[in-house]
mmCIF file of C-alpha atoms in Angstrom:
data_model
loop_
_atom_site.group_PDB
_atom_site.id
_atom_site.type_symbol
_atom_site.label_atom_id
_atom_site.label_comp_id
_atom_site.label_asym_id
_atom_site.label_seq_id
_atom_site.Cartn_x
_atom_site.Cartn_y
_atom_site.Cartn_z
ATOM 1 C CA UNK A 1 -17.002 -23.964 41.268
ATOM 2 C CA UNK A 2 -17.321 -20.865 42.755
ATOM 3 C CA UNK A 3 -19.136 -17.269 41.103
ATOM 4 C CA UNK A 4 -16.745 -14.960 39.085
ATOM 5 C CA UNK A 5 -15.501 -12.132 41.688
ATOM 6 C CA UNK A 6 -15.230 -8.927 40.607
ATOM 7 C CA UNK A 7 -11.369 -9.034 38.807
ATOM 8 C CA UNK A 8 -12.675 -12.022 36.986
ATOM 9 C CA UNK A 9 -15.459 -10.225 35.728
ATOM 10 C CA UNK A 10 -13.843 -7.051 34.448
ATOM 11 C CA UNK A 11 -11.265 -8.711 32.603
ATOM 12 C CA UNK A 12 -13.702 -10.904 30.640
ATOM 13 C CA UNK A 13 -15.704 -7.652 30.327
ATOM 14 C CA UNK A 14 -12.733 -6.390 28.840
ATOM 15 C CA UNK A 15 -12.626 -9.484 26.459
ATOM 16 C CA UNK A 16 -15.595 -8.905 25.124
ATOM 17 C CA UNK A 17 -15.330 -5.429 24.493
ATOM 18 C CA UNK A 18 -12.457 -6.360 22.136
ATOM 19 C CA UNK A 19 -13.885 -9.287 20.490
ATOM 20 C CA UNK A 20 -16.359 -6.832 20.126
ATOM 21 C CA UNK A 21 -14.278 -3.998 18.427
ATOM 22 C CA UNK A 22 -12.653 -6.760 16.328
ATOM 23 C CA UNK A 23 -15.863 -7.945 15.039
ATOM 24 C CA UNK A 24 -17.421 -4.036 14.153
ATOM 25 C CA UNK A 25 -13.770 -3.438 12.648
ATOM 26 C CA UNK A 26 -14.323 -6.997 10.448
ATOM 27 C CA UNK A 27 -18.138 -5.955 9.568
ATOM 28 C CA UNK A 28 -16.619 -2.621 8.471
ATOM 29 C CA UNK A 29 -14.305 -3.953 6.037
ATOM 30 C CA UNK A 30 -15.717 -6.274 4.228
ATOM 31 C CA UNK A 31 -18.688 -3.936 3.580
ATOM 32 C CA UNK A 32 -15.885 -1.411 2.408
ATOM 33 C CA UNK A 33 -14.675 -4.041 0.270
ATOM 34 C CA UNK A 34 -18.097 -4.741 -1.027
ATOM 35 C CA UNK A 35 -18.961 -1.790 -2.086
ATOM 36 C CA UNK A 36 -15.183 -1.865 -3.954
ATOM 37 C CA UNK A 37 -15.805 -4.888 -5.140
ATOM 38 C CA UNK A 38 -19.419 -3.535 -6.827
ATOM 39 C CA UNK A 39 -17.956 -0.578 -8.174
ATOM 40 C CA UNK A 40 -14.914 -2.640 -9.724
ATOM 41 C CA UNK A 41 -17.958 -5.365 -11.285
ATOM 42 C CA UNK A 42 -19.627 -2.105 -12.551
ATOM 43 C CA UNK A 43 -16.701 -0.678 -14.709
ATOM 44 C CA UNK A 44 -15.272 -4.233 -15.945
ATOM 45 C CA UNK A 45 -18.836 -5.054 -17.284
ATOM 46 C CA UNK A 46 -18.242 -7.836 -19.898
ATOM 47 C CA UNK A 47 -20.470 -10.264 -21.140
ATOM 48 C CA UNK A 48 -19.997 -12.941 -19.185
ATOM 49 C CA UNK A 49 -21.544 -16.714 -19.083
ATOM 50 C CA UNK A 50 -23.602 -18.330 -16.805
ATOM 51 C CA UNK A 51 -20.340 -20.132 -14.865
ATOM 52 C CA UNK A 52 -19.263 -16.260 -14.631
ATOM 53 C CA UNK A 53 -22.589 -15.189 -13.137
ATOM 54 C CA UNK A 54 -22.827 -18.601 -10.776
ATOM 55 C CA UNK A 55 -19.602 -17.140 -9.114
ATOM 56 C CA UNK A 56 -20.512 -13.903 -9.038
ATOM 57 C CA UNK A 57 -23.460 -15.060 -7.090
ATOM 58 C CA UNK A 58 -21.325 -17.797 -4.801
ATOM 59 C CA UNK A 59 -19.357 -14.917 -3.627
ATOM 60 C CA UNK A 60 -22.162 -12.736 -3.173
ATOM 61 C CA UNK A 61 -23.256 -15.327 -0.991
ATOM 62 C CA UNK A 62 -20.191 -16.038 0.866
ATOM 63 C CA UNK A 63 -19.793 -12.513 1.926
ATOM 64 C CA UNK A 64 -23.404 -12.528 3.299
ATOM 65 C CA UNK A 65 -22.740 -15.373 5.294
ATOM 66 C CA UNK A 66 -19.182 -13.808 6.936
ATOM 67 C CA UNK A 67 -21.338 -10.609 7.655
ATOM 68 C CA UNK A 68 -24.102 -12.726 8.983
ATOM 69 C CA UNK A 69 -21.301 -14.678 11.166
ATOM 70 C CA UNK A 70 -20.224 -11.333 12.406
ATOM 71 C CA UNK A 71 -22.993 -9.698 12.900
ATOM 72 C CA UNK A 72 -24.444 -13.265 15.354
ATOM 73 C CA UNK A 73 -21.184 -12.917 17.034
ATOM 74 C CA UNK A 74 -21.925 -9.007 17.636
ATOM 75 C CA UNK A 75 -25.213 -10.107 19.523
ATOM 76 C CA UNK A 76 -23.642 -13.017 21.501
ATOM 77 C CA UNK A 77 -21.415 -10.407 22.775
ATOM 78 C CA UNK A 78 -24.375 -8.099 23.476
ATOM 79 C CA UNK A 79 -25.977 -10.868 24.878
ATOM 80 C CA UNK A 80 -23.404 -12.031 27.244
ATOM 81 C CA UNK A 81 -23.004 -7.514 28.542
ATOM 82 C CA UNK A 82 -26.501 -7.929 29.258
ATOM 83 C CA UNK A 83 -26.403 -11.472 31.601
ATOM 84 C CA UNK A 84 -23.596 -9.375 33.203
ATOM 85 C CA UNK A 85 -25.168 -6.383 33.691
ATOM 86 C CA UNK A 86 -28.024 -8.781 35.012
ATOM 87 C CA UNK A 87 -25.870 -11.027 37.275
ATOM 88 C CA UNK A 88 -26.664 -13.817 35.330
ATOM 89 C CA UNK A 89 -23.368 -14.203 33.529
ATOM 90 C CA UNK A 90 -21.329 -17.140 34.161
ATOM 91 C CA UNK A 91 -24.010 -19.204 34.786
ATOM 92 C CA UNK A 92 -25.285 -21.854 33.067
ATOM 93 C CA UNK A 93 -28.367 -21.244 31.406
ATOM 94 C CA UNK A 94 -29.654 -24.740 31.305
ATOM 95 C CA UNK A 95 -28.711 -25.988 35.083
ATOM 96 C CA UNK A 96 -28.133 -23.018 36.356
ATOM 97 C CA UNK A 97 -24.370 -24.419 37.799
ATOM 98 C CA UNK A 98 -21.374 -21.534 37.497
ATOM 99 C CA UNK A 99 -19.446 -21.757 34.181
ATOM 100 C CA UNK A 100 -15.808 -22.314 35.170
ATOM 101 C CA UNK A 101 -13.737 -18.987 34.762
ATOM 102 C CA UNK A 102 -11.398 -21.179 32.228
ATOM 103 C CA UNK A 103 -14.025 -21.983 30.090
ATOM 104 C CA UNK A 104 -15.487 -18.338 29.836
ATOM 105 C CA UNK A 105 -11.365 -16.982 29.160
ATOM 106 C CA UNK A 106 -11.521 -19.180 26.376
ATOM 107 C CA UNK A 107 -15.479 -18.527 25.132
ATOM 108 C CA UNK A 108 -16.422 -15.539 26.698
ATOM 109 C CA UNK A 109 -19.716 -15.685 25.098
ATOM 110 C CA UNK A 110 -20.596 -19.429 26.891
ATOM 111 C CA UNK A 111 -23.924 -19.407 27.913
ATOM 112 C CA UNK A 112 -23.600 -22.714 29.013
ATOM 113 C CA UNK A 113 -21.017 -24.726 30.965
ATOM 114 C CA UNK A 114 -19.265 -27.255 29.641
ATOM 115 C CA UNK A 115 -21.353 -30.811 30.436
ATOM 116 C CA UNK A 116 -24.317 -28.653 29.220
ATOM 117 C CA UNK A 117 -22.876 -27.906 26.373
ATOM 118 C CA UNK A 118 -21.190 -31.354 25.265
ATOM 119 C CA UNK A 119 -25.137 -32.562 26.100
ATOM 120 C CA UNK A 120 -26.447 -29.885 23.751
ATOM 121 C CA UNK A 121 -24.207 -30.963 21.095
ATOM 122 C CA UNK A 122 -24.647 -34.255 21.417
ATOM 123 C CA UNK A 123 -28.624 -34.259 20.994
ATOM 124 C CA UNK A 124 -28.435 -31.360 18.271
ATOM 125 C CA UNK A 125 -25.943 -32.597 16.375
ATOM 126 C CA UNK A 126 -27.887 -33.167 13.096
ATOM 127 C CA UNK A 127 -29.791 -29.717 13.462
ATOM 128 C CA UNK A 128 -28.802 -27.407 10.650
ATOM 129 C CA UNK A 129 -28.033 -30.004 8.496
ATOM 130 C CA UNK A 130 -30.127 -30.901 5.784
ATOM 131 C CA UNK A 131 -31.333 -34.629 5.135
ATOM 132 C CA UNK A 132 -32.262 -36.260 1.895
#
């Protein structure tokens, strides 16, 4: 494979940027609709019961974990502007081959190229996931 030349590099720039504004426009609204959301709760105040208030708090939860999606995202982006500003972007982080131009159109955030990857997926599979 040969390095990303210039074109190739601005338009996946360009890519990111968006993904980018698309994320920050996400992140925006659902803490707008948060904060909705809280001031509706506030003036409905009922007695509830505790399947109520389990809800309450699954959704609570949900929405952190979109924002926290979101927000990773955000820094994978800022992440990938700084291996370009670095010259280190499309390159694979763990063998250090070039990351086919394909692969980084469809994941412009790929840190690693694809064999890498499948590797790194295959011997962290179970990481994240709780056991008993």
């Amino acid at each position: 494979m040969a390095p990303l030349n210039q074109s190739q590099l601005d338009k996946l720039a360009k890519k990111l940027n968006e993904d980018n504004q698309a994320l920050l426009r996400e992140v925006r609204n659902e803490l707008e609709n948060s904060g909705d959301q809280h001031r509706i709760d506030l003036l409905n105040r009922e007695p509830g019961d505790t399947g109520d208030e389990s809800m309450a708090n699954a959704l609570a939860d949900f929405n952190v974990a979109i924002l926290d999606r979101h927000i990773q995202g955000m820094r994978d982006i800022e992440a990938a502007f700084q291996r370009i500003k670095d010259g280190e972007y499309g390159v694979c982080t763990d063998c250090g081959d070039d990351i086919d131009f394909k692969r980084l159109q469809a994941f412009p955030i790929a840190k690693r190229c694809i064999v890498c990857q499948e590797k790194r997926e295959r011997e962290y599979a179970q990481e994240g996931h709780p056991k008993m």
